[in-house]
Amino acid sequence: MTDVPIVDLHIIPADDVDAALDHNIDLAVSSLTPPEHRHRLPIAEVPVMVQGTAEAHDRFGVTRSGDLELLRQTWLIVPRTGVGTAVIAAAAPLDPAPSIREVSAGSVAQSLAANGQGFALVTEAQRFGLGAVPGRANGQPITITLHASWDVNHYAATDLLQVAKSLRGWMSANPPWGPREAWDASSRKASPFR
């Protein structure tokens, strides 16, 4: 995006995002669904990726997609964000349900996975030598929705809606995780863990 009226950025825990709108923050973007009393606009659907070491991949047999059904004997490490909420909801119907460990951030989940503590389920780009495949449960991709939200009484509510729409357009044209077709297709290809 170019020439947009964004003058600063504050990165805060997902649980604190909505409250920030009451304290000098004009527009929030979060992986958690905003409360009903806010104006809001979905701006992107983001794939949740299962990231692990090559050894973890071989041990648990994940080949084309990170099917949670195949990961019941290890820890699923998730950040305390909308990602964690989505993974917990996707895993709930599974019997037995996988063990889930919540951590403060996706980077922490990745570092624990890199140290053989389980699989990180995150939206962050791969790091620490981890391989990644799209997360799935019950045959469905695990995704989160990023939401823009702002106060209904904000003096520039109309302008904030336009900023949110511009951000949605930019995210659609330039998704950092690649186009939807690419991550759908990656679940049908050979594993990147090898």
mmCIF file of C-alpha atoms in Angstrom:
data_model
loop_
_atom_site.group_PDB
_atom_site.id
_atom_site.type_symbol
_atom_site.label_atom_id
_atom_site.label_comp_id
_atom_site.label_asym_id
_atom_site.label_seq_id
_atom_site.Cartn_x
_atom_site.Cartn_y
_atom_site.Cartn_z
ATOM 1 C CA MET A 1 0.000 0.000 0.000
ATOM 2 C CA THR A 2 1.278 3.479 -0.729
ATOM 3 C CA ASP A 3 0.172 6.931 0.443
ATOM 4 C CA VAL A 4 -2.120 5.629 3.187
ATOM 5 C CA PRO A 5 -2.805 7.651 6.327
ATOM 6 C CA ILE A 6 -0.999 5.283 8.703
ATOM 7 C CA VAL A 7 1.548 7.138 10.785
ATOM 8 C CA ASP A 8 2.560 4.558 13.391
ATOM 9 C CA LEU A 9 2.206 0.903 14.295
ATOM 10 C CA HIS A 10 1.867 -0.699 17.738
ATOM 11 C CA ILE A 11 2.315 -4.456 18.053
ATOM 12 C CA ILE A 12 0.570 -5.808 21.140
ATOM 13 C CA PRO A 13 -0.756 -9.176 22.364
ATOM 14 C CA ALA A 14 -3.949 -10.263 20.591
ATOM 15 C CA ASP A 15 -5.954 -10.195 23.821
ATOM 16 C CA ASP A 16 -5.127 -6.491 24.283
ATOM 17 C CA VAL A 17 -6.022 -5.322 20.762
ATOM 18 C CA ASP A 18 -9.647 -4.393 21.342
ATOM 19 C CA ALA A 19 -8.941 -2.468 24.553
ATOM 20 C CA ALA A 20 -6.298 -0.449 22.671
ATOM 21 C CA LEU A 21 -9.081 1.113 20.588
ATOM 22 C CA ASP A 22 -10.201 2.896 23.746
ATOM 23 C CA HIS A 23 -6.725 4.432 24.202
ATOM 24 C CA ASN A 24 -5.514 6.492 21.231
ATOM 25 C CA ILE A 25 -5.451 3.677 18.662
ATOM 26 C CA ASP A 26 -7.560 4.418 15.588
ATOM 27 C CA LEU A 27 -7.590 1.091 13.736
ATOM 28 C CA ALA A 28 -6.755 -2.411 14.966
ATOM 29 C CA VAL A 29 -5.899 -5.522 12.994
ATOM 30 C CA SER A 30 -6.188 -8.821 14.837
ATOM 31 C CA SER A 31 -6.592 -12.548 14.406
ATOM 32 C CA LEU A 32 -9.302 -12.476 17.095
ATOM 33 C CA THR A 33 -12.872 -11.611 16.119
ATOM 34 C CA PRO A 34 -13.706 -8.090 17.311
ATOM 35 C CA PRO A 35 -16.661 -7.639 19.666
ATOM 36 C CA GLU A 36 -20.081 -6.720 18.293
ATOM 37 C CA HIS A 37 -19.844 -3.115 19.518
ATOM 38 C CA ARG A 38 -16.991 -2.326 17.068
ATOM 39 C CA HIS A 39 -17.067 -1.524 13.374
ATOM 40 C CA ARG A 40 -15.155 -4.323 11.692
ATOM 41 C CA LEU A 41 -14.136 -5.664 8.340
ATOM 42 C CA PRO A 42 -12.531 -9.035 7.507
ATOM 43 C CA ILE A 43 -9.369 -8.257 5.554
ATOM 44 C CA ALA A 44 -7.680 -11.619 4.876
ATOM 45 C CA GLU A 45 -7.971 -15.374 5.267
ATOM 46 C CA VAL A 46 -4.625 -16.763 6.408
ATOM 47 C CA PRO A 47 -3.558 -20.433 6.312
ATOM 48 C CA VAL A 48 -2.321 -22.011 9.532
ATOM 49 C CA MET A 49 0.828 -23.977 8.765
ATOM 50 C CA VAL A 50 2.154 -27.022 10.615
ATOM 51 C CA GLN A 51 5.890 -26.555 11.065
ATOM 52 C CA GLY A 52 8.313 -29.179 12.356
ATOM 53 C CA THR A 53 11.729 -30.725 11.993
ATOM 54 C CA ALA A 54 12.512 -33.414 9.429
ATOM 55 C CA GLU A 55 12.854 -35.917 12.302
ATOM 56 C CA ALA A 56 9.390 -35.030 13.606
ATOM 57 C CA HIS A 57 7.979 -35.358 10.102
ATOM 58 C CA ASP A 58 9.458 -38.845 9.683
ATOM 59 C CA ARG A 59 8.294 -39.954 13.124
ATOM 60 C CA PHE A 60 4.697 -38.889 12.711
ATOM 61 C CA GLY A 61 4.246 -39.533 9.002
ATOM 62 C CA VAL A 62 3.026 -36.126 7.873
ATOM 63 C CA THR A 63 3.539 -36.197 4.118
ATOM 64 C CA ARG A 64 1.333 -33.752 2.223
ATOM 65 C CA SER A 65 -0.574 -31.757 4.756
ATOM 66 C CA GLY A 66 -0.425 -31.269 8.480
ATOM 67 C CA ASP A 67 -3.435 -33.411 9.340
ATOM 68 C CA LEU A 68 -4.102 -33.067 13.055
ATOM 69 C CA GLU A 69 -5.401 -36.636 13.073
ATOM 70 C CA LEU A 70 -1.823 -37.801 12.434
ATOM 71 C CA LEU A 71 -0.372 -35.686 15.229
ATOM 72 C CA ARG A 72 -2.202 -37.056 18.264
ATOM 73 C CA GLN A 73 0.949 -38.496 19.844
ATOM 74 C CA THR A 74 2.838 -35.206 20.075
ATOM 75 C CA TRP A 75 2.363 -31.643 21.235
ATOM 76 C CA LEU A 76 0.772 -29.060 18.994
ATOM 77 C CA ILE A 77 2.304 -25.740 19.987
ATOM 78 C CA VAL A 78 0.113 -22.706 19.266
ATOM 79 C CA PRO A 79 0.310 -18.975 20.016
ATOM 80 C CA ARG A 80 -2.321 -17.373 22.273
ATOM 81 C CA THR A 81 -3.962 -15.592 19.347
ATOM 82 C CA GLY A 82 -6.695 -16.327 16.858
ATOM 83 C CA VAL A 83 -4.365 -19.048 15.555
ATOM 84 C CA GLY A 84 -4.580 -20.900 18.860
ATOM 85 C CA THR A 85 -8.344 -20.399 18.944
ATOM 86 C CA ALA A 86 -8.690 -21.845 15.417
ATOM 87 C CA VAL A 87 -6.485 -24.850 16.149
ATOM 88 C CA ILE A 88 -8.267 -25.632 19.421
ATOM 89 C CA ALA A 89 -11.647 -25.450 17.644
ATOM 90 C CA ALA A 90 -10.416 -27.655 14.769
ATOM 91 C CA ALA A 91 -8.961 -30.231 17.178
ATOM 92 C CA ALA A 92 -11.988 -30.378 19.514
ATOM 93 C CA PRO A 93 -14.022 -32.916 17.465
ATOM 94 C CA LEU A 94 -11.068 -35.304 17.127
ATOM 95 C CA ASP A 95 -11.140 -38.384 19.340
ATOM 96 C CA PRO A 96 -8.765 -38.522 21.019
ATOM 97 C CA ALA A 97 -7.975 -34.835 20.836
ATOM 98 C CA PRO A 98 -4.319 -33.882 20.328
ATOM 99 C CA SER A 99 -2.368 -32.307 23.174
ATOM 100 C CA ILE A 100 -2.159 -28.548 22.731
ATOM 101 C CA ARG A 101 0.377 -26.259 24.388
ATOM 102 C CA GLU A 102 -0.235 -22.510 24.242
ATOM 103 C CA VAL A 103 2.696 -20.081 24.150
ATOM 104 C CA SER A 104 2.996 -16.314 23.908
ATOM 105 C CA ALA A 105 3.865 -16.002 20.198
ATOM 106 C CA GLY A 106 4.317 -17.871 16.936
ATOM 107 C CA SER A 107 8.094 -17.405 17.091
ATOM 108 C CA VAL A 108 8.151 -19.153 20.485
ATOM 109 C CA ALA A 109 6.123 -22.050 19.032
ATOM 110 C CA GLN A 110 8.592 -22.284 16.152
ATOM 111 C CA SER A 111 11.633 -22.314 18.438
ATOM 112 C CA LEU A 112 10.115 -25.079 20.571
ATOM 113 C CA ALA A 113 9.301 -27.111 17.454
ATOM 114 C CA ALA A 114 12.872 -26.622 16.214
ATOM 115 C CA ASN A 115 14.040 -28.106 19.522
ATOM 116 C CA GLY A 116 11.928 -31.227 19.044
ATOM 117 C CA GLN A 117 9.133 -30.277 21.450
ATOM 118 C CA GLY A 118 6.311 -30.917 18.951
ATOM 119 C CA PHE A 119 4.820 -29.146 15.954
ATOM 120 C CA ALA A 120 4.268 -25.382 15.713
ATOM 121 C CA LEU A 121 0.927 -24.339 14.230
ATOM 122 C CA VAL A 122 1.508 -20.776 13.106
ATOM 123 C CA THR A 123 0.990 -18.229 10.354
ATOM 124 C CA GLU A 124 4.578 -16.941 10.486
ATOM 125 C CA ALA A 125 7.083 -17.667 7.719
ATOM 126 C CA GLN A 126 9.288 -20.711 8.254
ATOM 127 C CA ARG A 127 12.414 -20.250 10.322
ATOM 128 C CA PHE A 128 14.879 -22.262 12.418
ATOM 129 C CA GLY A 129 15.175 -24.845 9.621
ATOM 130 C CA LEU A 130 11.576 -26.025 10.009
ATOM 131 C CA GLY A 131 9.561 -27.522 7.183
ATOM 132 C CA ALA A 132 5.936 -26.478 6.727
ATOM 133 C CA VAL A 133 2.726 -27.895 5.311
ATOM 134 C CA PRO A 134 -0.812 -26.496 5.440
ATOM 135 C CA GLY A 135 -2.700 -27.473 8.589
ATOM 136 C CA ARG A 136 -5.856 -29.557 8.178
ATOM 137 C CA ALA A 137 -8.418 -31.202 10.440
ATOM 138 C CA ASN A 138 -11.314 -33.415 9.369
ATOM 139 C CA GLY A 139 -10.203 -32.892 5.765
ATOM 140 C CA GLN A 140 -10.580 -29.108 5.962
ATOM 141 C CA PRO A 141 -7.843 -26.447 5.916
ATOM 142 C CA ILE A 142 -7.250 -24.629 9.173
ATOM 143 C CA THR A 143 -7.361 -20.889 8.568
ATOM 144 C CA ILE A 144 -7.810 -17.691 10.517
ATOM 145 C CA THR A 145 -9.438 -14.458 9.482
ATOM 146 C CA LEU A 146 -7.649 -11.181 10.076
ATOM 147 C CA HIS A 147 -10.100 -8.440 11.071
ATOM 148 C CA ALA A 148 -9.740 -4.676 11.007
ATOM 149 C CA SER A 149 -11.793 -2.931 13.688
ATOM 150 C CA TRP A 150 -12.391 0.592 14.958
ATOM 151 C CA ASP A 151 -14.633 2.462 17.352
ATOM 152 C CA VAL A 152 -18.161 3.132 16.076
ATOM 153 C CA ASN A 153 -18.010 6.687 17.422
ATOM 154 C CA HIS A 154 -14.595 7.519 15.984
ATOM 155 C CA TYR A 155 -14.634 10.960 14.338
ATOM 156 C CA ALA A 156 -13.021 9.469 11.203
ATOM 157 C CA ALA A 157 -15.024 6.214 11.066
ATOM 158 C CA THR A 158 -15.755 6.632 7.343
ATOM 159 C CA ASP A 159 -12.076 7.217 6.580
ATOM 160 C CA LEU A 160 -11.072 4.214 8.710
ATOM 161 C CA LEU A 161 -13.455 2.037 6.704
ATOM 162 C CA GLN A 162 -11.672 3.169 3.537
ATOM 163 C CA VAL A 163 -8.262 2.396 5.071
ATOM 164 C CA ALA A 164 -9.516 -1.076 6.070
ATOM 165 C CA LYS A 165 -10.850 -1.657 2.539
ATOM 166 C CA SER A 166 -7.520 -0.545 1.056
ATOM 167 C CA LEU A 167 -5.670 -2.898 3.393
ATOM 168 C CA ARG A 168 -7.996 -5.757 2.399
ATOM 169 C CA GLY A 169 -7.355 -5.038 -1.284
ATOM 170 C CA TRP A 170 -3.610 -4.920 -0.756
ATOM 171 C CA MET A 171 -3.617 -8.168 1.258
ATOM 172 C CA SER A 172 -5.631 -9.864 -1.480
ATOM 173 C CA ALA A 173 -3.221 -8.713 -4.184
ATOM 174 C CA ASN A 174 -0.018 -9.314 -2.155
ATOM 175 C CA PRO A 175 -0.600 -12.123 0.378
ATOM 176 C CA PRO A 176 2.674 -12.802 2.218
ATOM 177 C CA TRP A 177 1.710 -16.503 2.503
ATOM 178 C CA GLY A 178 1.085 -16.828 -1.250
ATOM 179 C CA PRO A 179 -2.160 -17.174 -3.182
ATOM 180 C CA ARG A 180 -4.853 -19.502 -1.849
ATOM 181 C CA GLU A 181 -4.395 -21.823 -4.822
ATOM 182 C CA ALA A 182 -0.728 -22.299 -3.918
ATOM 183 C CA TRP A 183 -1.316 -23.358 -0.339
ATOM 184 C CA ASP A 184 -4.267 -25.556 -1.341
ATOM 185 C CA ALA A 185 -2.070 -27.194 -3.990
ATOM 186 C CA SER A 186 0.839 -27.632 -1.572
ATOM 187 C CA SER A 187 -1.271 -30.091 0.407
ATOM 188 C CA ARG A 188 -1.314 -32.303 -2.688
ATOM 189 C CA LYS A 189 2.433 -32.143 -3.396
ATOM 190 C CA ALA A 190 5.403 -33.855 -1.803
ATOM 191 C CA SER A 191 6.276 -32.679 1.665
ATOM 192 C CA PRO A 192 8.681 -29.739 2.043
ATOM 193 C CA PHE A 193 10.086 -31.456 5.179
ATOM 194 C CA ARG A 194 12.294 -33.725 3.065
#
